[in-house]
Structure formats: C-alpha cells, structure tokens
Short mmCIF file of C-alpha atoms and ligand atoms in Angstrom, two decimals:
data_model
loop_
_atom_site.label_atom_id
_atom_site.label_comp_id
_atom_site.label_asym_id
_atom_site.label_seq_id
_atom_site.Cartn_x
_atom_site.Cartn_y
_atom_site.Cartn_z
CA UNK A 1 80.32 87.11 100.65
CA UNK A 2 82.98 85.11 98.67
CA UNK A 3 85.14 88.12 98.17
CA UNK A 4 85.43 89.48 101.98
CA UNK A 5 86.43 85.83 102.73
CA UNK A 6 89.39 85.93 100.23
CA UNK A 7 90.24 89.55 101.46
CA UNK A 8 89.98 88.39 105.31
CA UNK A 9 92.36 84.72 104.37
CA UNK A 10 94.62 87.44 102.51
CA UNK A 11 94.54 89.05 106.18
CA UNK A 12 95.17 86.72 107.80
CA UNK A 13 98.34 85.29 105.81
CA UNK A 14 99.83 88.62 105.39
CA UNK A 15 99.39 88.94 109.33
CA UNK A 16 101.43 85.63 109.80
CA UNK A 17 103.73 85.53 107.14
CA UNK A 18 104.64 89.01 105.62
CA UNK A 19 103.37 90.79 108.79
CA UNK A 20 104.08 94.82 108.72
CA UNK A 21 106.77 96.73 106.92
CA UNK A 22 107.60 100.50 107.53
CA UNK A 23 108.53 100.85 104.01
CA UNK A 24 106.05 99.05 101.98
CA UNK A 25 103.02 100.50 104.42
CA UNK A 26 104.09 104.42 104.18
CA UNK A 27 104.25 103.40 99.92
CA UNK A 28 101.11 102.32 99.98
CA UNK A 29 99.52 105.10 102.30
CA UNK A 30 102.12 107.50 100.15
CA UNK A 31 100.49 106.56 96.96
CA UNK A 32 96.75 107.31 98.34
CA UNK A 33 97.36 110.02 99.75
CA UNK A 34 98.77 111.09 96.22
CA UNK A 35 95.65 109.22 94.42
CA UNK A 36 97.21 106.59 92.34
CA UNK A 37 94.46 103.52 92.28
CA UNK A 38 95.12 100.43 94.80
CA UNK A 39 96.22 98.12 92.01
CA UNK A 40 99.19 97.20 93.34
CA UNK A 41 100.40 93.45 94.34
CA UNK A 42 99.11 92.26 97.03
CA UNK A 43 101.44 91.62 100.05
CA UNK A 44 101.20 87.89 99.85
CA UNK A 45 101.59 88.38 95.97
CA UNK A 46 104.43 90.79 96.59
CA UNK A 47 106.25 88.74 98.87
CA UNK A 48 105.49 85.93 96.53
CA UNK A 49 107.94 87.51 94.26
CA UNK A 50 110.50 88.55 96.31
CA UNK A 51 110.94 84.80 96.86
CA UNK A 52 110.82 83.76 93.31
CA UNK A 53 113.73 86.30 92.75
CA UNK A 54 115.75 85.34 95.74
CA UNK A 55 115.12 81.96 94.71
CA UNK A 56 116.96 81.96 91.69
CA UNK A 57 119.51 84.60 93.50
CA UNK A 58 118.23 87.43 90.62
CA UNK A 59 120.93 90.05 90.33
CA UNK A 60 119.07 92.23 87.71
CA UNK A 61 115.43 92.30 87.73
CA UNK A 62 113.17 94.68 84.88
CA UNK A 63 109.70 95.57 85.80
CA UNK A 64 107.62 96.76 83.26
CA UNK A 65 104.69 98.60 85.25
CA UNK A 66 105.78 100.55 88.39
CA UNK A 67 102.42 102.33 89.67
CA UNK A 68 104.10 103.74 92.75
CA UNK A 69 106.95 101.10 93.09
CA UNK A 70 105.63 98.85 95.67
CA UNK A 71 105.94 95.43 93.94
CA UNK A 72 109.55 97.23 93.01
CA UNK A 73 110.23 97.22 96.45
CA UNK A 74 109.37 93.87 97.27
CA UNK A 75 111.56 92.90 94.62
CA UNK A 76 114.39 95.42 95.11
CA UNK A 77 114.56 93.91 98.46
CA UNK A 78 115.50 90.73 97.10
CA UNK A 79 118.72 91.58 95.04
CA UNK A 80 122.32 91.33 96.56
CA UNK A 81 124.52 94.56 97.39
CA UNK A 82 125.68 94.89 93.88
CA UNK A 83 122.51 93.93 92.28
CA UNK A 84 120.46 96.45 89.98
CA UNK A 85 116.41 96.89 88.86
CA UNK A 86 114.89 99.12 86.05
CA UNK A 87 111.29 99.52 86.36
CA UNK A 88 109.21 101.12 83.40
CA UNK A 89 106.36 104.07 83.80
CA UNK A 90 104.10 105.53 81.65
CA UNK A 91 102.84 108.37 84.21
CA UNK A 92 105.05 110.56 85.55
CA UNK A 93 103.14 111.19 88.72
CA UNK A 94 103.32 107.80 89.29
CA UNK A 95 107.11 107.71 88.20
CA UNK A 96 107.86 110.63 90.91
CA UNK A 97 105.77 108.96 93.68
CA UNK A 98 107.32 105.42 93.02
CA UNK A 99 111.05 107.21 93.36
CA UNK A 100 110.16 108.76 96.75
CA UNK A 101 108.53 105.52 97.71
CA UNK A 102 112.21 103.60 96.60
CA UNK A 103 114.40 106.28 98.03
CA UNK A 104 112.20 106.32 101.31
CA UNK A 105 112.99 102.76 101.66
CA UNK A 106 116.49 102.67 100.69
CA UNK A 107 116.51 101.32 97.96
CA UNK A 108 117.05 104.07 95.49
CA UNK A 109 121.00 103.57 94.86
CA UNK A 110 119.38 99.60 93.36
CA UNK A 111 116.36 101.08 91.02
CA UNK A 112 116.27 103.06 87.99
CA UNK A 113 112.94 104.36 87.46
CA UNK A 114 112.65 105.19 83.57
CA UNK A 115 109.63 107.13 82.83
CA UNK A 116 107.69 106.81 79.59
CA UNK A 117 105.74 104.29 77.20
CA UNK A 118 107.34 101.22 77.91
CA UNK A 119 107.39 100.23 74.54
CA UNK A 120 109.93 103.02 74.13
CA UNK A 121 112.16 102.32 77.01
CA UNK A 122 112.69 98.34 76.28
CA UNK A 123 114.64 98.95 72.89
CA UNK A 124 116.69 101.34 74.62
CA UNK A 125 117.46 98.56 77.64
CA UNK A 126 120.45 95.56 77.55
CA UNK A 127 119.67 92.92 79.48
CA UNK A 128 120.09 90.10 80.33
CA UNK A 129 117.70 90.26 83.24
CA UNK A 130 117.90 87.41 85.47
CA UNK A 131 114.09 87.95 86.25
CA UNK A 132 110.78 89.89 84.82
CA UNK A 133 107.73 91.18 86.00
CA UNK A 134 105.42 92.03 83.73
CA UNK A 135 102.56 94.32 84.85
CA UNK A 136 101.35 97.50 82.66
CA UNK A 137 98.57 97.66 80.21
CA UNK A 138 97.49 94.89 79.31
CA UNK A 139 96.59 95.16 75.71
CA UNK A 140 100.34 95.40 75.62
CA UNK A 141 101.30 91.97 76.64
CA UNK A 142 102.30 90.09 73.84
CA UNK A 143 104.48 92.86 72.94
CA UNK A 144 105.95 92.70 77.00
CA UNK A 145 106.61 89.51 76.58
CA UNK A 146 108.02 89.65 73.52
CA UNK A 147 110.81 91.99 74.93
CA UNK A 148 111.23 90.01 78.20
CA UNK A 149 112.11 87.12 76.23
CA UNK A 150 114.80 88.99 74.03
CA UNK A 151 116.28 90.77 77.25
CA UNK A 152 116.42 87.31 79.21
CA UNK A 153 118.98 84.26 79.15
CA UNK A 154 118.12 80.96 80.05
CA UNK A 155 117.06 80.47 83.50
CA UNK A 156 115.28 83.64 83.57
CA UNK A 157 111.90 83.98 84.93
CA UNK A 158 109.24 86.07 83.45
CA UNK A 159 105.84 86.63 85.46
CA UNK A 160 102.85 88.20 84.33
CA UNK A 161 100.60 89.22 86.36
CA UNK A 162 96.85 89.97 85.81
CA UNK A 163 96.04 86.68 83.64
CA UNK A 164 93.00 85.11 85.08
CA UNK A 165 90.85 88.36 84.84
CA UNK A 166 87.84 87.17 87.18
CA UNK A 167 87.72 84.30 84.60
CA UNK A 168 86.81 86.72 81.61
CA UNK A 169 90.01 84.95 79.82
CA UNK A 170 87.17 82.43 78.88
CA UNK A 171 85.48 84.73 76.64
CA UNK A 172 87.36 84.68 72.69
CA UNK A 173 84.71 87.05 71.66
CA UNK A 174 85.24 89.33 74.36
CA UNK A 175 85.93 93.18 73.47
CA UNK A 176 88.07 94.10 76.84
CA UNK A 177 91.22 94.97 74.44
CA UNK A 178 92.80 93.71 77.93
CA UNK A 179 91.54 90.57 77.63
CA UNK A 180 92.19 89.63 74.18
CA UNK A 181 95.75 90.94 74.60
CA UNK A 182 96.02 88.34 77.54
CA UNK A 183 94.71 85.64 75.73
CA UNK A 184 97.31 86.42 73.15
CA UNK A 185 99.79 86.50 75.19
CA UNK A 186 98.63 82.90 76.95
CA UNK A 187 98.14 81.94 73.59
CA UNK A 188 102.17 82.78 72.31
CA UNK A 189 103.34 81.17 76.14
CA UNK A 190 101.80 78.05 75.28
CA UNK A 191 103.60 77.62 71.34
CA UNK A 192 107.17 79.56 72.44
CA UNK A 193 109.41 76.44 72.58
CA UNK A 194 111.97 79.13 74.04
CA UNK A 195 109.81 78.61 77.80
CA UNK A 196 108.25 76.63 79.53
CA UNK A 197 105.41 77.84 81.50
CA UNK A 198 102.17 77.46 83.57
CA UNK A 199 99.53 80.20 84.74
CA UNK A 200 98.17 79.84 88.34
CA UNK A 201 94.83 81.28 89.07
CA UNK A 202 94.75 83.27 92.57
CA UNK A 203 91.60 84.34 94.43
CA UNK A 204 92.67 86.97 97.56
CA UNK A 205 92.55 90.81 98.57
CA UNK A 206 92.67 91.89 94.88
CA UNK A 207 89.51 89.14 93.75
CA UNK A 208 89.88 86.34 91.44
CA UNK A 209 92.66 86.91 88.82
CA UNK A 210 96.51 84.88 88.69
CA UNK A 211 99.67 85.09 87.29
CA UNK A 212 102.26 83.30 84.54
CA UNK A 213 104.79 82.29 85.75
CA UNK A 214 107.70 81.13 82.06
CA UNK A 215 110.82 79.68 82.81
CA UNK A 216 113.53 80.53 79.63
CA UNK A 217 115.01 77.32 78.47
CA UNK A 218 118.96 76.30 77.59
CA UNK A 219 119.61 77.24 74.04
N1 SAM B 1 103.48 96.68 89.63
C1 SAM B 1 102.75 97.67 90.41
C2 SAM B 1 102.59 97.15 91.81
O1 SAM B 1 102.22 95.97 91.97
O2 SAM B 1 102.85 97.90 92.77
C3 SAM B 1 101.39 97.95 89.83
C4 SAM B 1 101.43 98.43 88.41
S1 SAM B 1 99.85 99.01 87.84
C5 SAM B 1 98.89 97.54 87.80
C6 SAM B 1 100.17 99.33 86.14
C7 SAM B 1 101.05 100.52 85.87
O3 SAM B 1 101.48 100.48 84.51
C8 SAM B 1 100.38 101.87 86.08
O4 SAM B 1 101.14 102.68 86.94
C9 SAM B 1 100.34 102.48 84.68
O5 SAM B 1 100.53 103.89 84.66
C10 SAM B 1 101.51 101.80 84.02
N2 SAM B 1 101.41 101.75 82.55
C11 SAM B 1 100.29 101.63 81.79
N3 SAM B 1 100.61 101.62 80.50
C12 SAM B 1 101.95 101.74 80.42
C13 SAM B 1 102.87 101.80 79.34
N4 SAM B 1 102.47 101.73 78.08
N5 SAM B 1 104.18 101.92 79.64
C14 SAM B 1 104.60 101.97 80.92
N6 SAM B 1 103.77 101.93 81.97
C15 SAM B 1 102.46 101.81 81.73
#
C-alpha cells in the first residue's frame, strides 16, 4: 500500500544519504527499549535539519520537544565547538533518557536539557537563538511560536514540525485540539509581517504530515 512505499523510499534515501550512525541508532533502540513512542524525526527529516542549521552556521539552537533527544542530536551535531542548544521536556523519563542519549553521543558538554512544561521554561530562557525547532504538543503551538519569535533575531529560522496532519489541517470544524492549535498557528504564520514563511507537506516513514519552515525578517 501507499504507506509501505513511502516507508521503503524513506529506506532507501536514508540508506544512501544519511546511511547508519552509532549514536543516533543506539538513541533510538535506547528509547524503545525504555518505551518512549517512535515519534521522533525521521532520519531524512533529521538530517534535513541538521542542514538547515549548518546552513545558516546556527550557533544556538532551542528545541522545544525533546522525546529522547534524537532530533537534538541531529541538530547538536550541527553547531560549532563553542556553540550551545537548550531543548525543553515535559516528561522526565523522557528528559533522563534524552540526556543519556546526548551524553552517549558526545554531545552533552553542547545541550542543556531543561525538564518541565515548556511554557514554563521559555520565560525563564534569553535568546537570541539563531534557529528553532518546534515540536511538543501541539495544542500549544501558537503559544511556541509565539516565544520562538520573541527569543529570535532576524535571520533566525523557526520550524515546526507536525503541520500537515495526514491532511486533517483541512477540517475548521475539526475537534483534534491538535489540529485547531495548528491551524492557528498556520493561521498567525501567514499575518506575522515579522516572517516570512511557507509549510511543505512530506509523505515518508512517519505517513503524510510536513513542516513550517519561517524565516525572521530585518527590523
Ligand atoms: N523532537 C523529538 C524528536 O524528533 O526526536 C520528538 C518530540 S515528541 C514528537 C514530543 C515531545 O514533547 C514528547 O517527548 C512530549 O513529552 C513533549 N511534550 C509534550 N508536551 C510538552 C510540554 N508542554 N512541554 C514540554 N514538552 C512537552
């Protein structure tokens, strides 16, 4: 069917073009073994944006949704020697899992793991961050983006991840809270005159879904 295609094409690039990792395979193996669900980027994604943040040579990077830190490893990966990431986390099983993950690869002296409701953490956070990835609950995402915006500069780039939703952003009367707060958030992307932005949809490992990807504008 449609969806083993996507998952074997998502094969099949990650086998060319990301190919296999020590540390990003024992964090995902790490976080089954320790039950935390398989929602996390997938390689192709997460390689996606350790490019995006190399691309614009990102020194500090927030992520706002750790799970058990393998997209913050991707991106982690992509920051210079004196670079620095915080990464936000409701769960603290997922919190301590994502710091064994980091430290396993590394990458621990780079990432601050703060554990708690995001919405907590961000006022206690100075920015700017040179790039954000957005990707908790998503009821929350108006607020996220919100806070990415105040914590950015211009020439920051927020993404948000999880906007396409199997195409269920189609449906205004929906009642997935997750849904409505994504077409909110879609909704304040496309009258901010502080970005400018675009939303790509994605079909792959993880099903049909995509990503916004706002740059912040000069002044
Ligand atoms: N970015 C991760 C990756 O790709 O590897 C996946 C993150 S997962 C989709 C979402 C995470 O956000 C979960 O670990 C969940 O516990 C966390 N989360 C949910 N609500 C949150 C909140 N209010 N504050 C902080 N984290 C939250």
């Amino acid at each position: 069917d449609e969806q083993e295609r996507w998952s074997a094409v998502d094969d099949y690039i990650s086998g060319l073009l990301v190919g296999p990792d020590p540390a990003l395979d024992s964090a995902l193996e790490a976080n089954a073994r320790a039950g935390l669900p398989a929602i996390d980027v997938s390689p192709a994604q997460g390689k996606l944006l350790h490019l995006l943040a190399r691309a614009i040579g990102a020194r500090s990077i927030l992520e706002i949704g750790t799970l058990g830190g393998y997209s913050t490893i991707w991106l982690a990966g992509a920051l210079p020697a004196e670079g620095r990431l915080v990464t936000l986390e409701r769960s603290p099983v997922h919190a301590k899992v994502a710091r064994e993950n980091i430290d396993r690869a590394g990458l621990g002296e780079f990432v601050e793991v703060r554990e708690g409701p995001a919405l907590e953490s961000l006022p206690q956070l100075s920015g700017p961050f040179d790039f954000v990835f957005v990707d908790a609950d998503k009821p929350s995402n108006p607020e996220y983006f919100q806070w990415a915006l105040r914590l950015s500069r211009p020439g920051s780039v927020i993404v948000v991840d999880n906007v396409i939703r199997g195409g269920r952003v189609l449906e205004s009367d929906s009642d997935d809270a997750a849904v409505q707060g994504t077409r909110r958030f879609t909704e304040m992307l496309a009258t901010e005159p502080r970005v400018s932005a675009t939303e790509i949809q994605t079909v792959g490992s993880k099903g049909h879904d995509g990503f916004a990807l706002a740059v912040v504008l000069d002044g």
